[in-house]
XYZ file of C-alpha atoms in Angstrom:
654
model
C -23.967 -46.821 53.892
C -24.081 -49.208 50.597
C -27.167 -51.020 50.033
C -25.911 -54.635 50.475
C -24.667 -53.708 53.783
C -28.365 -52.187 54.858
C -29.986 -55.420 53.552
C -27.602 -57.588 55.538
C -28.134 -55.401 58.893
C -32.174 -55.910 58.229
C -31.711 -59.693 57.997
C -29.589 -59.947 61.453
C -32.198 -57.786 62.790
C -34.980 -60.358 62.220
C -32.813 -63.315 63.164
C -31.716 -61.178 66.836
C -35.449 -60.710 67.304
C -36.554 -64.295 66.532
C -34.015 -65.638 68.774
C -35.141 -63.075 71.642
C -38.704 -64.061 71.179
C -37.706 -67.884 71.523
C -35.779 -66.961 74.555
C -38.883 -65.190 76.194
C -41.108 -68.302 75.272
C -38.827 -70.672 77.161
C -38.906 -68.965 80.251
C -42.591 -68.728 80.238
C -42.636 -72.455 79.682
C -40.976 -72.818 82.804
C -43.762 -70.634 84.622
C -46.417 -72.640 83.010
C -46.882 -74.832 79.750
C -49.516 -73.118 78.753
C -48.130 -69.656 78.700
C -45.312 -71.393 76.431
C -47.785 -72.787 74.017
C -49.478 -69.395 73.568
C -46.220 -67.378 72.912
C -45.119 -70.034 70.673
C -48.741 -69.566 68.691
C -47.788 -65.896 68.748
C -44.408 -66.335 67.274
C -45.373 -68.321 64.375
C -48.121 -65.969 63.795
C -45.527 -62.882 63.826
C -42.853 -65.145 61.430
C -45.942 -65.571 58.826
C -46.761 -62.037 58.942
C -43.263 -60.769 58.356
C -42.882 -63.467 55.510
C -46.154 -62.333 53.732
C -44.973 -58.697 54.149
C -41.740 -59.258 52.948
C -43.419 -61.531 49.720
C -45.706 -58.464 49.249
C -42.861 -55.799 49.322
C -40.563 -58.251 46.785
C -43.607 -58.140 44.479
C -44.619 -54.570 44.651
C -40.916 -53.891 43.944
C -40.479 -55.918 41.047
C -43.455 -54.354 39.585
C -42.293 -51.024 40.104
C -39.061 -51.664 38.523
C -40.944 -53.564 35.412
C -43.288 -50.569 35.386
C -40.346 -48.126 35.363
C -38.408 -49.890 32.757
C -41.393 -49.659 30.571
C -41.817 -46.295 31.085
C -38.249 -45.233 30.283
C -38.249 -47.589 27.168
C -41.379 -45.488 26.218
C -40.034 -42.514 26.856
C -36.938 -43.145 24.568
C -38.980 -44.276 21.799
C -41.238 -41.174 22.450
C -38.007 -38.885 22.185
C -36.724 -40.810 19.189
C -40.605 -40.304 17.223
C -41.089 -36.704 18.558
C -37.336 -35.035 19.228
C -36.639 -32.297 16.340
C -33.633 -34.379 15.199
C -33.816 -36.779 12.446
C -31.757 -40.081 13.032
C -31.181 -42.307 10.463
C -29.720 -45.923 10.229
C -28.032 -47.261 7.232
C -26.089 -49.969 6.255
C -22.669 -50.304 4.345
C -24.272 -49.274 0.890
C -25.223 -46.223 2.789
C -29.004 -47.323 2.243
C -31.319 -46.406 5.193
C -32.377 -48.782 7.398
C -34.518 -47.168 9.876
C -35.273 -43.440 10.288
C -37.416 -41.488 12.671
C -40.582 -39.228 11.367
C -38.638 -35.948 11.725
C -36.635 -37.319 8.602
C -39.819 -37.543 6.675
C -40.676 -34.115 7.654
C -37.315 -32.869 6.705
C -37.465 -34.566 3.515
C -41.074 -33.615 2.978
C -42.231 -36.912 1.242
C -44.732 -39.387 2.286
C -43.411 -42.365 0.432
C -41.283 -44.949 1.897
C -37.583 -43.795 2.854
C -36.486 -47.253 3.598
C -34.194 -48.787 1.059
C -33.412 -45.480 -0.590
C -29.669 -43.922 -0.362
C -28.720 -41.248 2.090
C -27.841 -39.669 -1.445
C -31.522 -40.093 -2.922
C -32.942 -38.447 -0.118
C -30.445 -35.586 0.115
C -28.845 -34.764 -3.095
C -26.234 -32.510 -1.723
C -24.829 -35.402 0.324
C -23.934 -37.283 -3.093
C -20.324 -36.707 -2.587
C -20.552 -37.737 1.427
C -18.523 -40.246 2.970
C -18.714 -42.133 6.309
C -15.642 -41.308 7.394
C -16.688 -37.527 7.764
C -18.242 -37.368 11.304
C -19.808 -33.835 10.775
C -21.245 -32.264 7.636
C -23.161 -29.084 6.812
C -24.801 -29.137 3.626
C -28.101 -27.398 2.499
C -31.901 -29.073 1.593
C -34.472 -27.231 0.236
C -34.483 -23.433 1.908
C -32.704 -24.884 5.114
C -29.200 -25.683 6.220
C -28.449 -28.876 8.354
C -25.803 -30.249 9.939
C -25.278 -34.106 9.666
C -23.237 -35.943 12.713
C -22.265 -39.338 12.064
C -21.030 -42.230 14.084
C -19.260 -44.498 11.434
C -18.880 -47.258 13.622
C -22.356 -47.593 14.361
C -23.496 -46.288 10.928
C -25.873 -43.912 12.877
C -26.757 -40.127 11.792
C -28.234 -37.253 13.591
C -29.542 -34.594 11.492
C -29.884 -31.229 13.123
C -31.742 -27.854 11.575
C -29.140 -25.122 12.236
C -30.874 -22.703 10.033
C -31.851 -20.163 12.382
C -28.398 -20.249 13.745
C -26.783 -19.582 10.311
C -29.232 -16.651 9.904
C -27.937 -15.132 13.527
C -24.613 -15.805 12.434
C -24.914 -13.961 8.902
C -27.071 -11.258 10.895
C -24.379 -10.939 13.371
C -21.371 -10.843 10.517
C -23.465 -8.186 8.826
C -23.840 -5.640 11.406
C -20.234 -5.679 12.553
C -19.381 -1.957 12.988
C -17.120 -0.353 10.344
C -15.202 2.700 10.404
C -14.424 4.898 7.236
C -12.974 8.326 6.568
C -13.388 10.698 3.679
C -11.052 13.023 2.508
C -11.371 16.139 0.343
C -8.413 16.070 -1.730
C -8.108 19.130 -3.295
C -10.988 21.643 -2.358
C -8.826 24.080 -0.763
C -6.716 24.285 -4.119
C -9.910 24.454 -5.933
C -11.334 27.059 -4.413
C -8.224 29.117 -3.475
C -8.929 31.496 -6.452
C -12.753 31.706 -6.373
C -14.607 34.612 -4.487
C -16.466 33.854 -1.233
C -20.052 33.487 -3.154
C -18.614 30.715 -5.409
C -16.706 29.163 -2.892
C -19.444 28.524 -0.496
C -21.505 27.427 -3.670
C -18.979 24.709 -4.204
C -18.767 23.407 -0.785
C -22.376 22.974 -0.484
C -22.657 21.158 -3.601
C -19.767 18.723 -2.493
C -21.096 18.771 1.355
C -24.905 17.821 -0.342
C -23.703 14.938 -2.623
C -21.900 13.422 0.427
C -24.321 13.692 2.747
C -27.409 12.679 0.126
C -25.107 9.557 -0.695
C -24.453 8.827 3.196
C -27.947 9.073 4.021
C -28.973 6.695 0.951
C -26.528 4.064 2.186
C -27.406 4.243 6.095
C -23.884 5.625 6.595
C -23.471 8.035 10.204
C -21.503 11.057 8.931
C -19.520 13.580 10.649
C -17.422 15.925 9.556
C -14.015 17.233 11.010
C -12.446 19.796 9.048
C -11.697 18.412 5.341
C -12.430 14.971 6.577
C -15.548 12.921 7.343
C -15.844 10.046 9.606
C -18.143 7.339 8.324
C -19.927 4.612 10.910
C -22.062 1.809 9.216
C -22.369 -1.816 9.134
C -20.570 -4.234 7.378
C -23.399 -5.268 4.573
C -23.248 -1.610 3.730
C -19.637 -1.911 2.683
C -20.605 -4.849 0.341
C -23.131 -2.794 -1.376
C -20.518 0.275 -1.378
C -18.112 -2.243 -3.173
C -20.649 -3.361 -5.514
C -21.351 -0.040 -6.393
C -17.536 0.558 -6.799
C -17.881 3.485 -4.431
C -19.858 5.473 -6.798
C -19.858 8.621 -4.472
C -16.211 9.381 -6.233
C -17.544 9.749 -9.673
C -20.599 11.854 -8.419
C -18.666 14.341 -6.742
C -16.025 14.541 -9.598
C -18.986 15.068 -12.199
C -21.029 17.434 -10.004
C -17.829 19.635 -10.103
C -16.677 18.817 -13.768
C -17.467 22.557 -14.583
C -14.117 23.982 -12.505
C -10.871 24.439 -14.058
C -9.978 21.120 -11.333
C -12.773 19.097 -10.348
C -12.982 17.911 -6.760
C -11.726 14.731 -5.819
C -12.309 12.742 -2.678
C -9.986 9.496 -1.068
C -11.500 7.118 0.891
C -10.236 4.721 3.629
C -12.147 1.801 4.855
C -10.930 -0.379 7.804
C -11.537 -3.900 8.600
C -14.706 -4.907 10.598
C -12.439 -7.030 13.362
C -10.614 -6.159 16.571
C -11.039 -3.483 18.555
C -12.978 -0.086 17.792
C -9.964 1.869 17.940
C -7.700 -0.850 15.936
C -10.597 -0.159 13.248
C -10.142 3.523 13.398
C -6.543 3.237 12.950
C -6.524 0.593 9.819
C -9.163 3.154 8.286
C -6.794 5.707 8.694
C -3.907 3.796 7.329
C -6.376 3.088 4.248
C -6.733 6.544 3.659
C -3.178 7.325 3.692
C -2.697 4.407 0.961
C -5.111 5.916 -1.024
C -4.031 9.406 -0.967
C 0.274 8.207 -1.747
C -1.556 6.666 -4.630
C -2.540 9.974 -6.088
C -6.081 10.237 -4.340
C -9.646 10.250 -5.950
C -9.820 6.513 -5.071
C -11.231 4.188 -2.056
C -8.831 1.906 -0.197
C -10.731 -1.079 1.705
C -8.431 -3.501 3.818
C -9.622 -6.593 4.846
C -7.583 -8.581 6.948
C -4.040 -8.792 5.214
C -5.534 -7.883 1.797
C -6.154 -4.256 0.456
C -8.497 -3.512 -2.562
C -8.763 -0.184 -4.518
C -11.902 1.478 -6.439
C -11.488 4.336 -8.504
C -8.658 6.032 -9.278
C -10.073 7.001 -12.620
C -8.348 10.415 -12.924
C -4.533 11.396 -12.815
C -3.265 12.544 -9.612
C -3.165 16.325 -9.494
C 0.453 18.170 -9.841
C 1.132 19.878 -6.497
C 2.426 23.373 -7.354
C 4.219 23.906 -3.974
C 7.216 23.123 -3.283
C 7.188 23.152 0.422
C 7.087 19.218 0.547
C 10.145 18.724 -1.824
C 12.292 21.014 0.623
C 11.239 19.204 3.639
C 12.189 16.023 2.300
C 15.528 17.007 0.748
C 16.347 18.598 4.287
C 15.339 15.167 5.934
C 17.395 13.294 3.155
C 20.504 15.604 3.706
C 20.688 14.847 7.467
C 19.800 11.200 7.004
C 23.085 10.814 4.831
C 25.247 12.907 7.147
C 24.256 10.396 10.173
C 24.758 7.566 8.195
C 28.221 5.534 7.537
C 27.477 5.246 3.660
C 24.848 5.202 1.303
C 23.493 2.537 -0.733
C 21.306 2.944 -3.756
C 19.170 0.205 -5.218
C 16.436 0.041 -7.567
C 14.003 -2.542 -9.355
C 14.877 -5.499 -11.054
C 16.063 -5.225 -14.619
C 16.165 -1.661 -14.293
C 15.116 1.178 -16.944
C 16.793 4.702 -17.322
C 14.360 5.949 -14.728
C 15.869 3.565 -12.048
C 19.385 4.324 -12.999
C 19.132 8.119 -13.617
C 17.533 8.504 -10.045
C 20.125 6.375 -8.434
C 22.806 8.501 -10.316
C 21.097 11.634 -8.810
C 20.906 10.138 -5.493
C 24.376 9.206 -5.329
C 25.071 12.861 -6.482
C 22.968 14.232 -3.404
C 25.653 11.438 -1.160
C 28.619 13.258 -2.811
C 27.628 16.643 -1.945
C 27.280 15.489 1.916
C 30.962 14.188 1.624
C 29.412 10.639 2.150
C 30.576 7.203 0.437
C 27.598 5.965 -1.755
C 27.233 3.379 -4.013
C 24.610 2.274 -7.006
C 23.647 -1.276 -6.803
C 23.360 -2.979 -10.487
C 23.038 -6.698 -10.926
C 22.263 -7.214 -14.651
C 22.746 -5.257 -17.452
C 19.663 -5.050 -19.940
C 19.214 -3.624 -23.516
C 17.166 -0.576 -21.624
C 20.432 0.816 -19.969
C 23.272 -0.790 -22.298
C 24.238 2.688 -23.430
C 23.953 4.381 -20.176
C 25.769 1.750 -18.024
C 28.379 1.642 -20.950
C 28.787 5.887 -20.405
C 29.035 5.199 -16.528
C 31.899 2.722 -16.703
C 33.861 4.837 -18.834
C 33.570 8.046 -17.096
C 35.880 9.233 -14.890
C 34.688 8.288 -11.520
C 30.970 6.795 -11.745
C 32.151 3.529 -12.738
C 33.895 3.103 -9.367
C 30.861 3.588 -7.470
C 28.686 0.572 -9.105
C 28.576 -2.575 -7.125
C 26.628 -5.976 -7.295
C 23.878 -7.018 -4.703
C 26.492 -9.378 -3.134
C 29.250 -6.412 -2.521
C 26.648 -4.335 -1.346
C 24.942 -6.929 1.090
C 28.661 -6.991 2.436
C 28.977 -3.392 2.960
C 25.535 -2.873 4.731
C 25.047 -2.382 8.189
C 22.676 -1.368 10.534
C 24.092 2.535 10.293
C 23.720 2.028 6.175
C 21.423 4.098 4.720
C 19.736 2.206 1.615
C 17.581 4.426 -0.741
C 15.149 2.568 -2.632
C 14.170 4.107 -6.149
C 11.716 3.778 -8.561
C 9.755 1.303 -7.000
C 8.262 0.892 -3.042
C 7.824 -3.361 -3.016
C 10.404 -5.033 -1.428
C 10.332 -7.868 -3.707
C 10.755 -6.116 -6.766
C 14.389 -4.243 -5.491
C 17.654 -5.914 -6.985
C 18.669 -7.120 -3.264
C 15.800 -7.542 -0.978
C 17.943 -8.309 2.026
C 19.580 -4.746 1.928
C 16.383 -3.757 3.361
C 16.079 -6.283 6.198
C 20.039 -5.701 6.990
C 19.696 -1.712 7.494
C 17.714 -0.092 9.938
C 17.459 3.194 7.686
C 15.318 2.900 4.316
C 14.476 5.925 2.282
C 11.860 5.083 -0.298
C 11.923 7.897 -3.194
C 9.366 6.474 -5.859
C 6.641 8.017 -8.453
C 4.281 5.017 -8.715
C 0.921 4.761 -7.075
C 1.306 2.746 -3.721
C 0.650 -0.650 -3.880
C -0.564 -3.217 -1.169
C 3.357 -4.047 -0.854
C 5.559 -1.652 0.779
C 9.031 -1.183 2.550
C 8.583 -2.167 6.193
C 9.017 0.793 8.467
C 10.988 3.320 6.336
C 12.403 6.321 7.955
C 11.648 8.409 5.138
C 9.143 8.083 1.964
C 8.884 10.558 -0.926
C 5.897 9.418 -3.272
C 4.468 11.665 -5.546
C 2.194 10.142 -8.132
C 1.622 13.329 -10.171
C 5.308 13.186 -10.586
C 6.338 12.019 -14.589
C 9.373 9.914 -12.902
C 11.287 9.539 -10.009
C 14.150 11.279 -11.807
C 11.989 14.532 -11.510
C 11.557 14.028 -7.870
C 15.252 13.447 -7.363
C 16.202 16.553 -9.700
C 14.072 18.679 -7.246
C 15.619 17.059 -3.972
C 19.026 18.101 -5.359
C 18.462 21.731 -5.946
C 17.836 21.863 -2.073
C 21.059 19.900 -1.116
C 23.588 22.757 -1.272
C 23.265 26.345 -1.985
C 24.511 25.841 -5.374
C 24.666 22.582 -6.983
C 27.535 21.837 -9.231
C 26.845 18.870 -11.937
C 28.648 16.704 -14.309
C 27.540 16.098 -17.704
C 26.801 12.357 -17.355
C 25.315 12.895 -14.211
C 22.835 15.765 -15.463
C 22.051 13.839 -18.468
C 21.371 10.482 -17.216
C 18.883 12.308 -14.916
C 17.209 14.066 -18.253
C 17.186 10.785 -19.708
C 14.818 9.069 -17.121
C 12.546 12.168 -17.602
C 12.371 11.647 -21.193
C 11.759 7.842 -21.248
C 9.117 8.043 -18.708
C 7.192 10.857 -20.525
C 7.750 9.797 -23.722
C 9.625 12.841 -24.777
C 7.323 14.990 -22.845
C 4.250 13.726 -24.501
C 2.457 12.090 -21.206
C 2.169 12.707 -17.798
C 4.187 16.140 -18.145
C 3.456 18.916 -15.466
C 4.895 22.540 -15.300
C 7.118 20.933 -12.482
C 8.437 18.558 -14.768
C 9.631 21.076 -17.255
C 11.361 23.142 -14.286
C 13.552 20.137 -13.211
C 14.101 19.609 -16.911
C 15.325 23.163 -17.246
C 17.539 22.727 -13.983
C 18.980 19.657 -15.799
C 19.667 21.309 -18.946
C 21.064 24.681 -17.304
C 23.553 22.047 -15.347
C 25.174 20.278 -18.267
C 22.236 17.731 -19.678
C 23.531 17.134 -23.280
C 20.180 16.188 -25.563
C 22.741 14.567 -28.279
C 23.743 12.173 -25.332
C 20.430 11.570 -24.623
C 19.714 10.512 -28.060
C 22.638 8.268 -28.309
C 21.716 6.812 -24.861
C 18.329 6.014 -26.355
C 19.480 4.609 -29.850
C 18.166 1.132 -30.239
C 19.450 -1.679 -32.351
C 18.055 -3.000 -35.816
C 17.399 -6.414 -34.234
C 15.272 -4.956 -31.663
C 12.946 -2.956 -34.164
C 12.828 -6.019 -36.138
C 11.638 -7.970 -32.845
C 9.392 -5.272 -32.182
C 7.731 -5.182 -35.413
C 7.293 -9.253 -35.365
C 5.283 -8.482 -32.141
C 3.302 -5.869 -33.192
C 2.294 -7.912 -36.192
C 0.537 -10.515 -33.981
C -1.862 -8.014 -32.568
C -5.760 -8.423 -31.635
C -8.128 -5.647 -31.295
C -10.710 -6.347 -28.507
C -13.336 -3.901 -27.623
C -12.744 -1.948 -30.886
C -10.237 0.059 -29.015
C -7.789 -2.000 -27.010
C -4.779 -3.833 -28.702
C -3.608 -7.072 -27.308
C -0.176 -8.804 -28.894
C 1.614 -11.639 -27.634
C 4.897 -13.264 -28.426
C 5.799 -16.441 -29.109
C 5.569 -19.224 -26.653
C 8.984 -20.202 -27.316
C 10.197 -16.722 -28.025
C 12.207 -14.625 -25.574
C 12.040 -10.643 -25.369
C 13.768 -8.523 -23.270
C 11.727 -6.196 -20.920
C 12.620 -3.019 -23.017
C 11.264 -4.319 -26.242
C 7.881 -5.467 -24.535
C 7.415 -1.842 -22.936
C 8.236 -0.251 -26.164
C 5.988 -2.640 -28.237
C 3.150 -1.508 -26.137
C 4.026 2.334 -26.748
C 4.138 1.509 -30.278
C 0.662 0.137 -30.394
C -0.619 2.999 -28.446
C -0.015 5.308 -31.410
C -2.224 3.735 -33.676
C -5.232 5.224 -34.434
C -8.410 4.310 -32.552
C -6.602 2.534 -29.914
C -7.031 3.548 -26.352
C -5.141 1.176 -24.528
C -2.454 -1.674 -25.455
C -1.300 -4.952 -23.830
C 1.745 -6.700 -24.655
C 2.458 -10.051 -23.484
C 5.796 -12.198 -23.943
C 8.289 -14.076 -22.177
C 11.428 -12.450 -20.691
C 14.719 -14.101 -21.188
C 14.451 -15.068 -17.330
C 11.491 -17.189 -18.037
C 9.174 -14.819 -16.676
C 5.792 -13.962 -18.612
C 5.519 -10.144 -18.539
C 2.956 -7.850 -19.342
C 3.164 -4.076 -20.199
C 0.051 -2.248 -20.532
C -0.289 1.479 -21.774
C -3.223 3.868 -21.866
C -4.510 7.004 -23.250
C -6.199 7.957 -19.895
C -9.687 6.730 -20.786
C -9.044 3.144 -19.538
C -7.144 2.373 -16.185
C -4.888 0.193 -17.168
C -3.245 0.487 -13.121
C -6.265 -1.270 -11.546
C -6.063 -4.023 -14.563
C -2.687 -4.871 -13.830
C -3.400 -4.601 -9.890
C -5.833 -7.247 -10.669
C -3.338 -9.425 -12.023
C -0.505 -9.144 -9.336
C 1.345 -5.784 -10.730
C 0.846 -2.193 -10.796
C 1.681 1.328 -11.991
C 0.019 4.176 -13.058
C -3.711 4.923 -14.706
C -1.671 5.367 -18.302
C 1.297 3.062 -17.655
C 1.439 -0.324 -15.791
C 2.715 -3.790 -16.030
C 2.855 -7.484 -14.095
C 4.832 -10.306 -14.015
C 3.266 -13.900 -14.419
C 5.155 -16.753 -13.440
C 4.825 -20.759 -14.267
C 2.600 -19.791 -17.257
C 3.286 -19.193 -20.938
C 2.155 -16.126 -23.218
C -0.964 -17.853 -24.585
C -2.002 -18.593 -21.277
C -1.149 -15.458 -20.003
C -3.505 -14.057 -23.096
C -6.269 -16.113 -21.967
C -6.151 -14.508 -18.100
C -5.809 -11.179 -19.300
C -8.712 -11.198 -21.668
C -10.921 -12.766 -18.924
C -9.654 -9.374 -16.614
C -10.750 -7.168 -19.436
C -14.011 -8.649 -19.821
C -14.627 -8.177 -16.200
C -13.568 -4.423 -16.407
C -15.443 -3.704 -19.609
C -18.742 -5.150 -18.308
C -18.242 -3.188 -15.134
C -18.098 0.029 -17.366
C -21.140 -1.222 -19.246
C -22.898 -1.600 -16.327
C -22.143 2.001 -14.795
C -20.264 0.350 -12.239
């Protein structure tokens, strides 16, 4: 029942009682007047008692309420004084009007803080604005959060140092999975006797085990792989050391004809445990696709690579080439037509490989087309020869025509690249459900989504070499036209610098096969001829060369001048032939406005990781990148900063 109803009922009860007493006194008076007087006296006595009791109750109640208010006020005051939360009242100029003692404890000063600005007390809040309701800042060796009520100019400061330490500890102890793969242990030990084989295996196993123990890594071996389980804080140390186990194992087995190399895949530290292991395996696959001898670490959507200081070891067996060739043949037979697409500004390797895939499709009596959008000086002579050919010129289409012919049952073959954004027509890859990738570059972070077949061999000299091997298994007897064989041969010649770089035994076997099937060396020289104007332009770029770190040549074209991509690459090749130069970088603007950087190396400097740092990629000795919305001079500054970073890492032994 509400309090006011209770009070009203209590009043009615007293009135009724008095009325009842008066009636009784009246009845007693009828009996004898003396009884009436006595009753009336008792009635007045009772009324006085009730009145006095009510007054005493009201007085006690009022005293109680006043005492309780004082206690509550005193408790609030004590709380403001003793709570471990800073309370600050400030004016419109952010000057402190009042604060509780905890603020002085935070600042650690005994002098008067009232009148000072908040920025004077907490320098890290110098740029703080009153409109920010919550802000975190650091003062001395602790972390605080400031919650403000701008309308009341009131700030509450809380110490969250322990909470942040707990967060960091939780984050540092996140479980990370990794997989170590022994790239070539079986190949290295194949021709060894049992004693030397066991000795080598023991050396490698001991090195990996000691490294794992030193870094607090749980290690379990399964065949030629090791499963690693460790904390996220350990991953930071491994990245800081650039996964030195790669160098340790390679150096300890350097006395062998072929040193043992490792590949490492590291998964992210988010998601379920199963998801982390799956990502670790995917990272390992990427590291192996890039040629091994490196670590691939995936965090979220970004993948970082470490190592990769040695060239991929050439595989002696052709089993994989035969399996891929049979799979490609079946895909061609099951498709309505075949579209072959290379990268933007195609070079001799891309066009030659495209011609080879076209030949593979024609051997299966399938309609096939090569997608070429723009001509450039690097392929001018080859494209002229193709258009003048009896039938090859009829199978060259542009991107729009190819897109019109493409459907879900069209086989799209991507050659000499694996990055969708670098292809001549990326929409082809989205429109078709069947995409094949044939490439010799080390795999980068960007890759074709859900390809039905991938043939990536970083050890190969060129994509033309890979396509030539695939052609040998398409039919029992392969008959090739002179231009078809010459185009493939020219691609190998260009990418190997006339068989001087990245050349293995299988490169010569592929060249021999093409030579037997009509490749014309004189025609190759004709296709590779350059104009006098290009020679003069290349000489102009080379003339503006700066040598840094005593062995790296950096040449820059003018900010207002434009150069062809082939000319930029040839300039880098020219600089690499100079005495004392271990690596060369040529920066120039292309006719399309993009600033291109071509990088070359003799092998001592990994130009691939340098170009990947700038968004490009390639091989250990041959790489490139493209920079948008910049100038060659600005691109040079960016490159020099990147070179400084990698040079310092080498000096520090990282």
